[in-house]
XYZ file of N, CA and C in Angstrom:
762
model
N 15.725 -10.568 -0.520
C 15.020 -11.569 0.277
C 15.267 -12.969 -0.294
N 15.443 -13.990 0.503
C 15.603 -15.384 -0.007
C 14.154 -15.673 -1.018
N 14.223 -16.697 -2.262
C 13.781 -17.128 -2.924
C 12.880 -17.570 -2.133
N 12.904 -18.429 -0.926
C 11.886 -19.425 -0.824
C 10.452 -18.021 -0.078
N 10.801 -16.990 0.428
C 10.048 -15.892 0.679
C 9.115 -15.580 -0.191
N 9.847 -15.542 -1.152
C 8.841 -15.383 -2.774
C 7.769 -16.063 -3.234
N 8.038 -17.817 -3.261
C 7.721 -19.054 -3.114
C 6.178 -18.696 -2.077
N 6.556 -18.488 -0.855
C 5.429 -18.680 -0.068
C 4.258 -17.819 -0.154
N 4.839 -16.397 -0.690
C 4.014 -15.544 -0.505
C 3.130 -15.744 -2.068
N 3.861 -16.309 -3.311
C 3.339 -17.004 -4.325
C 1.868 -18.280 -4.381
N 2.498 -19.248 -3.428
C 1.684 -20.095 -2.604
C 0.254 -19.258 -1.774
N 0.427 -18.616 -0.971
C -0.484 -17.901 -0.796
C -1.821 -16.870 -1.189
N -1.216 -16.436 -2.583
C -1.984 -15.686 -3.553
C -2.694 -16.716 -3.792
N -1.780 -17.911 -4.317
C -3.036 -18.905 -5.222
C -3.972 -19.251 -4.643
N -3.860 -19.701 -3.084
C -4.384 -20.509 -1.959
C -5.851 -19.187 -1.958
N -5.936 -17.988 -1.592
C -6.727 -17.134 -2.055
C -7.666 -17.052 -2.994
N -6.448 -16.584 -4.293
C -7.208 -16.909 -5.547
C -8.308 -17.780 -5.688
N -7.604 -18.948 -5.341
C -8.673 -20.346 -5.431
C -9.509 -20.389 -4.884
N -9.887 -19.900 -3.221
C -10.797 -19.416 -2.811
C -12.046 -19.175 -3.369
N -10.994 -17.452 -3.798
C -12.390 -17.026 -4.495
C -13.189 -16.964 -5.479
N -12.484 -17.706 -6.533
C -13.061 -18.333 -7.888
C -13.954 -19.779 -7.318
N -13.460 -20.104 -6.679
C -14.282 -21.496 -6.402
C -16.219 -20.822 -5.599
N -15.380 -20.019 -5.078
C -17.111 -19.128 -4.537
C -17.631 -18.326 -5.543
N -17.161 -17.346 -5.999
C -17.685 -15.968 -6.676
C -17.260 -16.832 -8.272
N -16.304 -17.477 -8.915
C -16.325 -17.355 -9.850
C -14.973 -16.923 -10.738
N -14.753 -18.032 -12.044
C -13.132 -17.791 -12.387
C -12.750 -16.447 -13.077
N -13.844 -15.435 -13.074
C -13.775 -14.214 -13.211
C -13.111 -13.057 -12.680
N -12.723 -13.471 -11.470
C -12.585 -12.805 -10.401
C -10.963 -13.052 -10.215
N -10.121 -11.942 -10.396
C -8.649 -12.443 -10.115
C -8.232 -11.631 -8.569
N -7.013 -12.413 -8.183
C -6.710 -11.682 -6.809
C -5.364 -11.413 -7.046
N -4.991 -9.667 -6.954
C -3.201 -9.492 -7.149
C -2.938 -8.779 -6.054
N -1.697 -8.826 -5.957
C -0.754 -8.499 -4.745
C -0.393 -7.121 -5.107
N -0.740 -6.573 -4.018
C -0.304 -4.856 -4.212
C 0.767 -4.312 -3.173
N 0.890 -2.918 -2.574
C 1.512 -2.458 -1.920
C 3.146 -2.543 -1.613
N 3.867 -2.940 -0.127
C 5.227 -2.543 0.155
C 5.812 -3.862 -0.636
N 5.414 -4.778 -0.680
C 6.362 -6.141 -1.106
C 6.023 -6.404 -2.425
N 5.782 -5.061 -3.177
C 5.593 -4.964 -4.898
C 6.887 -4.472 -5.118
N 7.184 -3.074 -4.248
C 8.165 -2.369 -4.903
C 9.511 -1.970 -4.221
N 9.874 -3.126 -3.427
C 10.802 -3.965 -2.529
C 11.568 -3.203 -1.183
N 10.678 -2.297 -0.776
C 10.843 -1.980 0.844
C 9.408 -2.698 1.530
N 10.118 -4.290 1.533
C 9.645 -5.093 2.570
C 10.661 -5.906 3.085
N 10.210 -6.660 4.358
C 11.080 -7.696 5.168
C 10.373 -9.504 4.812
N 11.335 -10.154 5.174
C 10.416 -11.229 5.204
C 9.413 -11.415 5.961
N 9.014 -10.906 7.204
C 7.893 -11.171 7.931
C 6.900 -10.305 7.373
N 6.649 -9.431 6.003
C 5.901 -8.389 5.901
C 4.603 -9.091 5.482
N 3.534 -8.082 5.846
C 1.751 -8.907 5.133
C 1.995 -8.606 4.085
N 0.669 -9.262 3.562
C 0.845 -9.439 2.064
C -0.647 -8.898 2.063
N -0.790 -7.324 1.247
C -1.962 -6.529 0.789
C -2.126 -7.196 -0.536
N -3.719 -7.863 -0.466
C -4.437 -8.547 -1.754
C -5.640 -7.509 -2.152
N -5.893 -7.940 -3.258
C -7.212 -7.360 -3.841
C -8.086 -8.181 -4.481
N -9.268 -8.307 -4.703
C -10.271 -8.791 -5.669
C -10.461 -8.011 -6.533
N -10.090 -7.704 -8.036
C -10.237 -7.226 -8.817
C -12.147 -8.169 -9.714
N -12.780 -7.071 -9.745
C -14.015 -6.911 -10.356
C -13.923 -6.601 -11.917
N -14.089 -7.807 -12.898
C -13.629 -7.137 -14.344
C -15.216 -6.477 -14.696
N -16.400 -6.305 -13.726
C -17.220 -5.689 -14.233
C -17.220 -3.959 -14.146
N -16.660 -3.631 -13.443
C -16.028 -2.474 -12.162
C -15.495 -1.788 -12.672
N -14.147 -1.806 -13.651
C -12.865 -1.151 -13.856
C -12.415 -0.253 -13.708
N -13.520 0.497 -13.745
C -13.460 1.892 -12.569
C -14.136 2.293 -11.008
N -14.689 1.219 -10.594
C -14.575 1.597 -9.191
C -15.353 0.651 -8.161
N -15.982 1.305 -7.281
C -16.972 0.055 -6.274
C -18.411 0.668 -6.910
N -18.642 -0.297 -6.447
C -20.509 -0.909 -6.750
C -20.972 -1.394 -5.615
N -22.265 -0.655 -4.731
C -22.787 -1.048 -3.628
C -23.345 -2.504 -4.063
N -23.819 -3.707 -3.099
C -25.036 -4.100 -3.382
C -24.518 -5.732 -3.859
N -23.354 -5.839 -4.829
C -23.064 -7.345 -4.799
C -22.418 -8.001 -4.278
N -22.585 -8.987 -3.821
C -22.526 -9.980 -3.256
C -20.757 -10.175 -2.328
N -20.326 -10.183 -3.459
C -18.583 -10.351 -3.243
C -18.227 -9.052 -2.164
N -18.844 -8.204 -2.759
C -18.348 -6.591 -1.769
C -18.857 -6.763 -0.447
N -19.462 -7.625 0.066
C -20.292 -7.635 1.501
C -19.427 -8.006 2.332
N -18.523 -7.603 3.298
C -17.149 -8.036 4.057
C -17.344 -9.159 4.876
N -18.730 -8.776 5.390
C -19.448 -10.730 6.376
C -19.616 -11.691 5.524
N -20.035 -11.461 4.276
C -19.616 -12.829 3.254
C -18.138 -12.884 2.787
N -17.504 -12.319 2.866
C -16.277 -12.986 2.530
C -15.550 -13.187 3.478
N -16.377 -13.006 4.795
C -15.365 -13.621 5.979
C -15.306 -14.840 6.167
N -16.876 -15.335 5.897
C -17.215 -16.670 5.812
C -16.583 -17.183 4.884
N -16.143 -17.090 3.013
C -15.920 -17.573 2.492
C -13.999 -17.780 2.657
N -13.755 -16.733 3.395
C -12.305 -16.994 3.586
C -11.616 -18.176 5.136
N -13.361 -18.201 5.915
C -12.758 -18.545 6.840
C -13.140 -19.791 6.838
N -14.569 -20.518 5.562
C -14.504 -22.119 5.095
C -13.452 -22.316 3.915
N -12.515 -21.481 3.705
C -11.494 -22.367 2.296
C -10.029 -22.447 3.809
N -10.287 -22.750 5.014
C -9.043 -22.577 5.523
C -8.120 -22.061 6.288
N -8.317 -20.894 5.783
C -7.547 -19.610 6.782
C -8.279 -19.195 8.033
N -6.956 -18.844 8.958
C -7.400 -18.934 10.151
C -7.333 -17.471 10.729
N -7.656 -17.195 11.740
C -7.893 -16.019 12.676
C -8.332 -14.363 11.456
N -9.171 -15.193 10.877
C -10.635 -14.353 10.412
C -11.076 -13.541 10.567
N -10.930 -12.415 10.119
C -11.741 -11.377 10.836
C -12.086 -10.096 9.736
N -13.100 -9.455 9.880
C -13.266 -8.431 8.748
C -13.129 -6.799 9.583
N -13.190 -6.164 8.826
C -12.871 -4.546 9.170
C -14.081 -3.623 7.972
N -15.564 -4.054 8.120
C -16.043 -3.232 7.104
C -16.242 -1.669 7.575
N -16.000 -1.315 8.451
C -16.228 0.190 8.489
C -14.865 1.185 7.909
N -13.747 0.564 7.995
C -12.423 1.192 7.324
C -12.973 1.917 6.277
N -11.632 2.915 5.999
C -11.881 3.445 4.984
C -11.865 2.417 3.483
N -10.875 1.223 3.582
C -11.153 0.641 2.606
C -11.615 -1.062 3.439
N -12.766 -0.904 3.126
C -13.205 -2.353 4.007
C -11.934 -3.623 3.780
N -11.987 -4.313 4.562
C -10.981 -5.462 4.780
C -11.488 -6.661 5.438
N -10.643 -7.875 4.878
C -10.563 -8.911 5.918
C -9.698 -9.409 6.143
N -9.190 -9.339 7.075
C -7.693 -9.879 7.663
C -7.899 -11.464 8.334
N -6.689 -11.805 7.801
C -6.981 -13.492 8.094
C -5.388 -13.880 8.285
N -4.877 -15.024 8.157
C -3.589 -15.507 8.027
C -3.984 -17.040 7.465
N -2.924 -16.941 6.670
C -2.883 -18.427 5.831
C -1.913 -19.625 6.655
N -2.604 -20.750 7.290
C -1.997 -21.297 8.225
C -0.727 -22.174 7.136
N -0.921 -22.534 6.043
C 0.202 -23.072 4.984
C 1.306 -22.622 5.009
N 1.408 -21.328 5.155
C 2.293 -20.537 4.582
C 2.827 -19.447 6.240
N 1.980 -19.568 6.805
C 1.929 -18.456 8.408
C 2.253 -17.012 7.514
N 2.031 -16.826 6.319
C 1.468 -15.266 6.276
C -0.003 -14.611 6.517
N 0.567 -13.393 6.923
C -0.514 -12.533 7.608
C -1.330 -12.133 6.217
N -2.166 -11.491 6.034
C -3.127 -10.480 4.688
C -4.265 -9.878 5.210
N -4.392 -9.145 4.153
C -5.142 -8.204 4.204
C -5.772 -8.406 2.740
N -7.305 -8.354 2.821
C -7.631 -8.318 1.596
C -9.348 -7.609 0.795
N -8.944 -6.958 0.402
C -9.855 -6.091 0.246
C -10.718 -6.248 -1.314
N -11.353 -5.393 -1.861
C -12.857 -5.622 -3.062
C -12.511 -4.863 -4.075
N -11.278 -4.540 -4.904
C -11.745 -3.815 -6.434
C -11.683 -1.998 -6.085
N -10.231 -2.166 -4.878
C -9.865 -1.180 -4.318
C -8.500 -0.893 -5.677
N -8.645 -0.417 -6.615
C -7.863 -0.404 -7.812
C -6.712 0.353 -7.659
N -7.523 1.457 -6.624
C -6.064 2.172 -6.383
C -4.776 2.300 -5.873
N -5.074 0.720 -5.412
C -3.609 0.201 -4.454
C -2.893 -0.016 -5.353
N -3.428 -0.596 -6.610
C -2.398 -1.415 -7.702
C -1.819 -0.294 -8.084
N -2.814 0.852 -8.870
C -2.155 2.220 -9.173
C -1.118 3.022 -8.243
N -1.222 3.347 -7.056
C -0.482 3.679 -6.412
C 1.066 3.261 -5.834
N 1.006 1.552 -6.043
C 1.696 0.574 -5.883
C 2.828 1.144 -7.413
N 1.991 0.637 -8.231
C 2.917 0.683 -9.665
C 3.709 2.230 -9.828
N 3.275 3.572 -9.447
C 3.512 4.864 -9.339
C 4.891 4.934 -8.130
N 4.812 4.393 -6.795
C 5.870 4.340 -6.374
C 7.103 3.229 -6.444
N 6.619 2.304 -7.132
C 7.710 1.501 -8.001
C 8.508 2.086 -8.951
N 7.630 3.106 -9.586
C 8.429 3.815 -10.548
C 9.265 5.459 -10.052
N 8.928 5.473 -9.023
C 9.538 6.626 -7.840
C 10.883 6.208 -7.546
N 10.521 4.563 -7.280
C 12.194 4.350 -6.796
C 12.874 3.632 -7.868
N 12.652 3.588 -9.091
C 13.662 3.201 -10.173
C 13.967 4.521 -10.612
N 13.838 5.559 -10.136
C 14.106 6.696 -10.272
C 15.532 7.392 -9.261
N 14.889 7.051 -8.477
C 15.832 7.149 -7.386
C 16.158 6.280 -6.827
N 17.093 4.855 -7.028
C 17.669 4.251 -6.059
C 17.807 4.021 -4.632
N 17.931 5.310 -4.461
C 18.189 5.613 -2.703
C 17.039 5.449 -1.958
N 15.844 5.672 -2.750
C 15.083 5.813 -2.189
C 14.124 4.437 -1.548
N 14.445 3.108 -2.116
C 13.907 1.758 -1.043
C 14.602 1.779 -0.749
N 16.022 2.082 -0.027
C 16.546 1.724 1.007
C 15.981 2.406 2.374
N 15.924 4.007 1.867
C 15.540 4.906 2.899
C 14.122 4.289 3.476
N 13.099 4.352 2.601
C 11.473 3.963 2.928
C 11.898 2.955 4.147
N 12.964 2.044 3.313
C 12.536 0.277 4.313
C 13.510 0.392 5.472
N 14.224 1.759 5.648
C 15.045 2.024 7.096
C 13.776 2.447 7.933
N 12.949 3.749 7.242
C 12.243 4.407 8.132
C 11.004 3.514 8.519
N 10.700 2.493 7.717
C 9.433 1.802 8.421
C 9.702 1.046 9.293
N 11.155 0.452 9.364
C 11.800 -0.416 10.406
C 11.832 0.527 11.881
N 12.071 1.693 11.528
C 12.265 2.649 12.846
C 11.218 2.589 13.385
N 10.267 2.887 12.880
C 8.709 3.391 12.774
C 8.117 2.193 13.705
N 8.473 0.895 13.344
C 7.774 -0.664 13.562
C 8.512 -0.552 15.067
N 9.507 -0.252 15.359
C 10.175 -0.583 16.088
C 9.607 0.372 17.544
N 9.010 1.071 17.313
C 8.484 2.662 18.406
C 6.901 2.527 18.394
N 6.747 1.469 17.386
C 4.993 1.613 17.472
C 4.370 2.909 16.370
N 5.069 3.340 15.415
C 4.768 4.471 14.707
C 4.518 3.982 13.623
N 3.928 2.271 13.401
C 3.570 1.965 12.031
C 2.549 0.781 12.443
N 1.219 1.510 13.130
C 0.766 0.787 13.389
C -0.948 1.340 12.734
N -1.115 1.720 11.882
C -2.345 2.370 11.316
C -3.678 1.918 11.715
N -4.108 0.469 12.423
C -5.272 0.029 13.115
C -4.893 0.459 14.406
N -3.793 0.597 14.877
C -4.259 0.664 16.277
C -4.104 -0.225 17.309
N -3.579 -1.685 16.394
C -3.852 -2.866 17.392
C -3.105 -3.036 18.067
N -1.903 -2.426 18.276
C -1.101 -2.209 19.033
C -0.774 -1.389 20.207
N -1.529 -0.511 20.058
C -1.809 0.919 20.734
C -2.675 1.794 19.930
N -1.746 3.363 20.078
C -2.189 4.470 19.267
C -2.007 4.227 17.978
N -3.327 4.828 17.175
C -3.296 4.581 16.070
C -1.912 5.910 15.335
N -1.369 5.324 14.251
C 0.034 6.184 13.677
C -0.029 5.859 12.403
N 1.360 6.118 11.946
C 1.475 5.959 10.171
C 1.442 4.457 9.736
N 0.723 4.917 8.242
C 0.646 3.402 7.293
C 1.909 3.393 6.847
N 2.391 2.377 5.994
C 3.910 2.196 5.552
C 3.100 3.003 4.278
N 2.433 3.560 3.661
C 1.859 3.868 2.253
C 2.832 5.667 2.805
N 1.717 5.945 3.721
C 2.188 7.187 4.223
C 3.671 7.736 4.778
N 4.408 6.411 5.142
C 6.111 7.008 5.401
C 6.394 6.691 4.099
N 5.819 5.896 2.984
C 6.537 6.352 1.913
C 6.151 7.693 0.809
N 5.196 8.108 0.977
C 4.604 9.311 0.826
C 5.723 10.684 1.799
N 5.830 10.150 2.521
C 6.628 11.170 3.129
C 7.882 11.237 2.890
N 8.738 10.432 1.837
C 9.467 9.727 1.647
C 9.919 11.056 0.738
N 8.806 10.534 -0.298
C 8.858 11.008 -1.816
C 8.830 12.415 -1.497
N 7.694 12.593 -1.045
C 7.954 14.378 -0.719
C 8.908 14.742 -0.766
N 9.894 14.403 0.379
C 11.195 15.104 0.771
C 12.126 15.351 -0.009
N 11.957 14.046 -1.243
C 12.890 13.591 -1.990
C 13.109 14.987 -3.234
N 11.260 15.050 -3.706
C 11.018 16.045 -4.369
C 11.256 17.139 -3.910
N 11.052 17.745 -2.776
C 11.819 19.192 -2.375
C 12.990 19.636 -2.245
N 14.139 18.142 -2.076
C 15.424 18.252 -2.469
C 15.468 17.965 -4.303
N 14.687 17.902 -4.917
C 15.237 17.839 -6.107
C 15.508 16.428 -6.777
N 15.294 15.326 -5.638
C 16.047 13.690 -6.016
C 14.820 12.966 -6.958
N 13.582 13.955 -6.534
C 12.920 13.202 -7.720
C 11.593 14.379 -8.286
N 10.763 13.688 -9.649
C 9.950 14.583 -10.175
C 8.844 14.366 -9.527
N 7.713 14.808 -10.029
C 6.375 14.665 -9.312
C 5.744 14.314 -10.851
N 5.500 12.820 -10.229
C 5.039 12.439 -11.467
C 3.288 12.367 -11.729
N 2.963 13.181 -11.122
C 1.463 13.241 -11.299
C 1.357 14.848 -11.798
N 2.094 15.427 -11.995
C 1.974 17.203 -12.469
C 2.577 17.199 -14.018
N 1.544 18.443 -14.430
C 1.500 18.852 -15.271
C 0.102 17.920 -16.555
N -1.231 17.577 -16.034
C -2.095 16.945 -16.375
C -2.663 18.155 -16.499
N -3.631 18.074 -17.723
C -4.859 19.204 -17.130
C -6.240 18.374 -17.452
N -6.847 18.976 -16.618
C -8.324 18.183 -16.052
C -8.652 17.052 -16.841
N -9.223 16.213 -16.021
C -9.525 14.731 -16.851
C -10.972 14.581 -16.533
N -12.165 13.920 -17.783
C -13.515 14.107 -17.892
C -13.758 12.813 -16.991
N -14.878 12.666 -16.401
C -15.322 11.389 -15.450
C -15.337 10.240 -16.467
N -15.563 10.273 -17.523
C -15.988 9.162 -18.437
C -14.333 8.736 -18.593
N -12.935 9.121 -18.378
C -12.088 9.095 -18.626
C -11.518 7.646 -18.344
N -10.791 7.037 -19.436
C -9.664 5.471 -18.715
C -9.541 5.518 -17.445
N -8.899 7.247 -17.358
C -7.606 7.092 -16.579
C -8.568 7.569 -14.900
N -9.881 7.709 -14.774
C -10.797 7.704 -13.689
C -11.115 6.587 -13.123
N -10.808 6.746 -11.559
C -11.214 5.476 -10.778
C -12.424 6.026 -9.762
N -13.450 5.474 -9.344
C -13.911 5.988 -8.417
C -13.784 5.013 -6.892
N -13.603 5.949 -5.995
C -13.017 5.777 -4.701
C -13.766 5.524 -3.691
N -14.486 4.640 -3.306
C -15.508 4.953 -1.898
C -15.170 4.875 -0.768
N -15.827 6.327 0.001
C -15.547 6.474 1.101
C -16.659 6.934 1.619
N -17.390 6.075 2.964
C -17.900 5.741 3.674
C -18.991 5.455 2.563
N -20.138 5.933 2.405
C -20.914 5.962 1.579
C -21.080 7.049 0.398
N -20.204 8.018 0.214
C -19.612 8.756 -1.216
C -18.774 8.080 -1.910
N -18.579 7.838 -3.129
C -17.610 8.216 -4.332
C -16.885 9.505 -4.501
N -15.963 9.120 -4.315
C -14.702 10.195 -5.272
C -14.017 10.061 -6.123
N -14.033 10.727 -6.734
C -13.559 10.744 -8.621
C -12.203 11.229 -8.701
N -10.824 10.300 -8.889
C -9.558 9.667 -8.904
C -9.256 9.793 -10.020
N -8.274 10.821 -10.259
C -7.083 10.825 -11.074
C -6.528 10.072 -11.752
N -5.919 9.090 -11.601
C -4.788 8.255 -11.289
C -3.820 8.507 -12.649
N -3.447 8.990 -13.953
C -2.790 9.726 -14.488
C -1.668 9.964 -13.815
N -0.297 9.572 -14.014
C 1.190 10.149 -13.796
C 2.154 9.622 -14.941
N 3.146 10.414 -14.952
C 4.043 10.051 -16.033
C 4.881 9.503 -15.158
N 6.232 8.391 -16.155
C 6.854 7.783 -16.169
C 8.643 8.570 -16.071
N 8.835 9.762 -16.377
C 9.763 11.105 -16.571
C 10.531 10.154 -17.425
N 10.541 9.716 -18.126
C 11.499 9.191 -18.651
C 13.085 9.946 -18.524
N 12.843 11.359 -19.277
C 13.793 11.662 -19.512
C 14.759 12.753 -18.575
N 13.718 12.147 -16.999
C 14.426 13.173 -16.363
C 15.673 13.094 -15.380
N 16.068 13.755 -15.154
C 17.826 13.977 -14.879
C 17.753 14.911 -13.211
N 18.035 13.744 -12.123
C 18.020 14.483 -10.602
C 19.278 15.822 -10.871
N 18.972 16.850 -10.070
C 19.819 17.508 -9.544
C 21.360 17.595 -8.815
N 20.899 16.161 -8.304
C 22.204 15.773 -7.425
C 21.633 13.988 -6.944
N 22.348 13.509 -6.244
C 22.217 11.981 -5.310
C 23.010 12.046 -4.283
N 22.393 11.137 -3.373
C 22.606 11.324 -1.852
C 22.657 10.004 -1.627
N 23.837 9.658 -0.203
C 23.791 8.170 -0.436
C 23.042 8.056 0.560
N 22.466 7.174 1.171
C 21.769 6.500 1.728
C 21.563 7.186 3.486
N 22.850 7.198 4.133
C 23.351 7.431 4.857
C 22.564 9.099 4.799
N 23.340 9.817 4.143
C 22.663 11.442 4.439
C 21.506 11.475 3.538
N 20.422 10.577 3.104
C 19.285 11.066 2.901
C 18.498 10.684 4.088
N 18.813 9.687 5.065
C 18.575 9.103 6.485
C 18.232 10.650 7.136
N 19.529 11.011 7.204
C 19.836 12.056 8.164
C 19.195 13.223 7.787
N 18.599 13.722 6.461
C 17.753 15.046 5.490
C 16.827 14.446 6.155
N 15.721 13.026 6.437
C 14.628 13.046 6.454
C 14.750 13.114 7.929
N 14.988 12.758 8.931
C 15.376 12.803 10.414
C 15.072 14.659 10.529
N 16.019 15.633 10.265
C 15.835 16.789 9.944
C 15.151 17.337 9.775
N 13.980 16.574 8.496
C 13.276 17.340 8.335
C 11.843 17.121 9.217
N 12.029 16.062 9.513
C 11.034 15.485 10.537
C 10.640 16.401 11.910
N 12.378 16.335 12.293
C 12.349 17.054 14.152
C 11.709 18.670 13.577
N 11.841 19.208 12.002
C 11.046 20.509 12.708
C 9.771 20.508 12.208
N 9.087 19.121 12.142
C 7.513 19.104 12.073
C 7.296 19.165 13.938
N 7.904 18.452 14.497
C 7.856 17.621 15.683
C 7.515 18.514 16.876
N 6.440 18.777 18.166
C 6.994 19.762 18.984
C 7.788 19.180 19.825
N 8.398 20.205 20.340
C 9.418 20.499 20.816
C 9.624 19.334 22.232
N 8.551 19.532 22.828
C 8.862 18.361 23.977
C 9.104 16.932 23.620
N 8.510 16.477 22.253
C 8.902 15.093 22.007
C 9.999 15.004 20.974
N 10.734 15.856 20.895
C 11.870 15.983 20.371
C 13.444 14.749 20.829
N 13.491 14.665 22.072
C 14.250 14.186 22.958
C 13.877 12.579 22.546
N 12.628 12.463 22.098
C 12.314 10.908 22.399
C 12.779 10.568 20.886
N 12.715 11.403 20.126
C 12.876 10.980 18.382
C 14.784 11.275 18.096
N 15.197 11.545 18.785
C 16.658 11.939 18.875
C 17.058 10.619 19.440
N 16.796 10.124 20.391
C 17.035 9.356 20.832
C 16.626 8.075 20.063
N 15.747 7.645 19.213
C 15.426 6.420 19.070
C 16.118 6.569 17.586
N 16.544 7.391 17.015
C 16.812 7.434 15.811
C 18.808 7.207 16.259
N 19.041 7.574 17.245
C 20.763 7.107 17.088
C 20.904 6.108 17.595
């Protein structure tokens, strides 16, 4: 991606950041997570933020202030940013806005930790495998292009997150052998643990893993170029697929 891409989406964090230290406090940092961490993104891609809570470090906390999605709609929508809007019933509450400075889109959510974790885990998926951001950032382009990467809905039917075609990614990769599973071979971890995040969903907590190794020392089976790992995941796709919408995925894929 051109430099000045970098630049803006740089510009933008701060423009945030500043935000929310100027309201909540210089305590409070905001980092960039998800597809444009671990480089199957485009230049037009959003930019997934977080509010990291250094009181938190393991998870959400009902009740303060910052976590309330109608106050930080307000506070995002007096520092500036325009077309405002929050999403607190999601599974991970949000407020989506766009930074008129910069005309990027975001998304930005409360001390949701596990994006960063998950983020950093498939960064290290594809320094593993090479092949594998090229493939992710073919199939989300397909995906964008049919309406199959549209996870709110606002487009139509609700379909896959880009988190989830790269999840589907890795799978495949691992059943051919192109990569390890770097979350196996742990055995049970105590709640009091580092390596525990807790997760809220709707009004439960769930108690998060997040533990994976790095394989250092591990050695694929084989490599595939780009081209026929396209064509393995296509494959393996049409025999999830039934049969009548077969014709439509044949078709949009040549």
């Amino acid at each position: 991606l051109p430099r000045e891409v970098f630049l803006r989406r740089a510009k933008t964090v701060k423009n945030v950041s500043n935000a929310i230290k100027k309201s909540f406090g210089a305590q409070y940092n905001v980092e960039l997570f998800g597809s444009t961490c671990y480089g199957v993104d485009s230049q037009k891609s959003d930019l997934d933020l977080v509010i990291l809570d250094p009181d938190r470090p393991k998870g959400f906390c009902l009740g303060t202030t910052v976590f309330r999605v109608s106050h930080l709609v307000k506070i995002i929508r007096k520092a500036g940013f325009s077309q405002v809007y929050g999403i607190p019933k999601a599974t991970v509450p949000i407020v989506k806005f766009v930074d008129p400075r910069t005309q990027i889109s975001c998304d930005l959510n409360v001390n949701d930790r596990l994006g960063l974790i998950n983020t950093a885990m498939l960064r290290r998926y594809c320094d593993l495998a090479p092949t594998l951001r090229p493939v992710i950032a073919s199939i989300k382009n397909w995906a964008r292009s049919l309406g199959l990467n549209d996870p709110a809905g606002a487009k139509g039917a609700v379909s896959f997150s880009s988190y989830t075609l790269s999840l589907m990614t890795v799978a495949l990769f691992q059943m051919k052998g192109l990569l390890p599973n770097l979350q196996g071979g742990f055995e049970g971890s105590d709640e009091n643990n580092n390596d525990i995040f807790w997760f809220r969903q709707k009004e439960r907590r769930i108690c998060c893993d997040t533990r994976y190794s790095l394989a250092e020392d591990w050695i694929p089976s084989e490599t595939l170029k780009v081209q026929d790992a396209m064509l393995l995941w296509f494959k393996s796709v049409t025999s999830l697929v039934p049969r009548r919408f077969l014709h439509v995925l044949i078709q949009s894929a040549s």
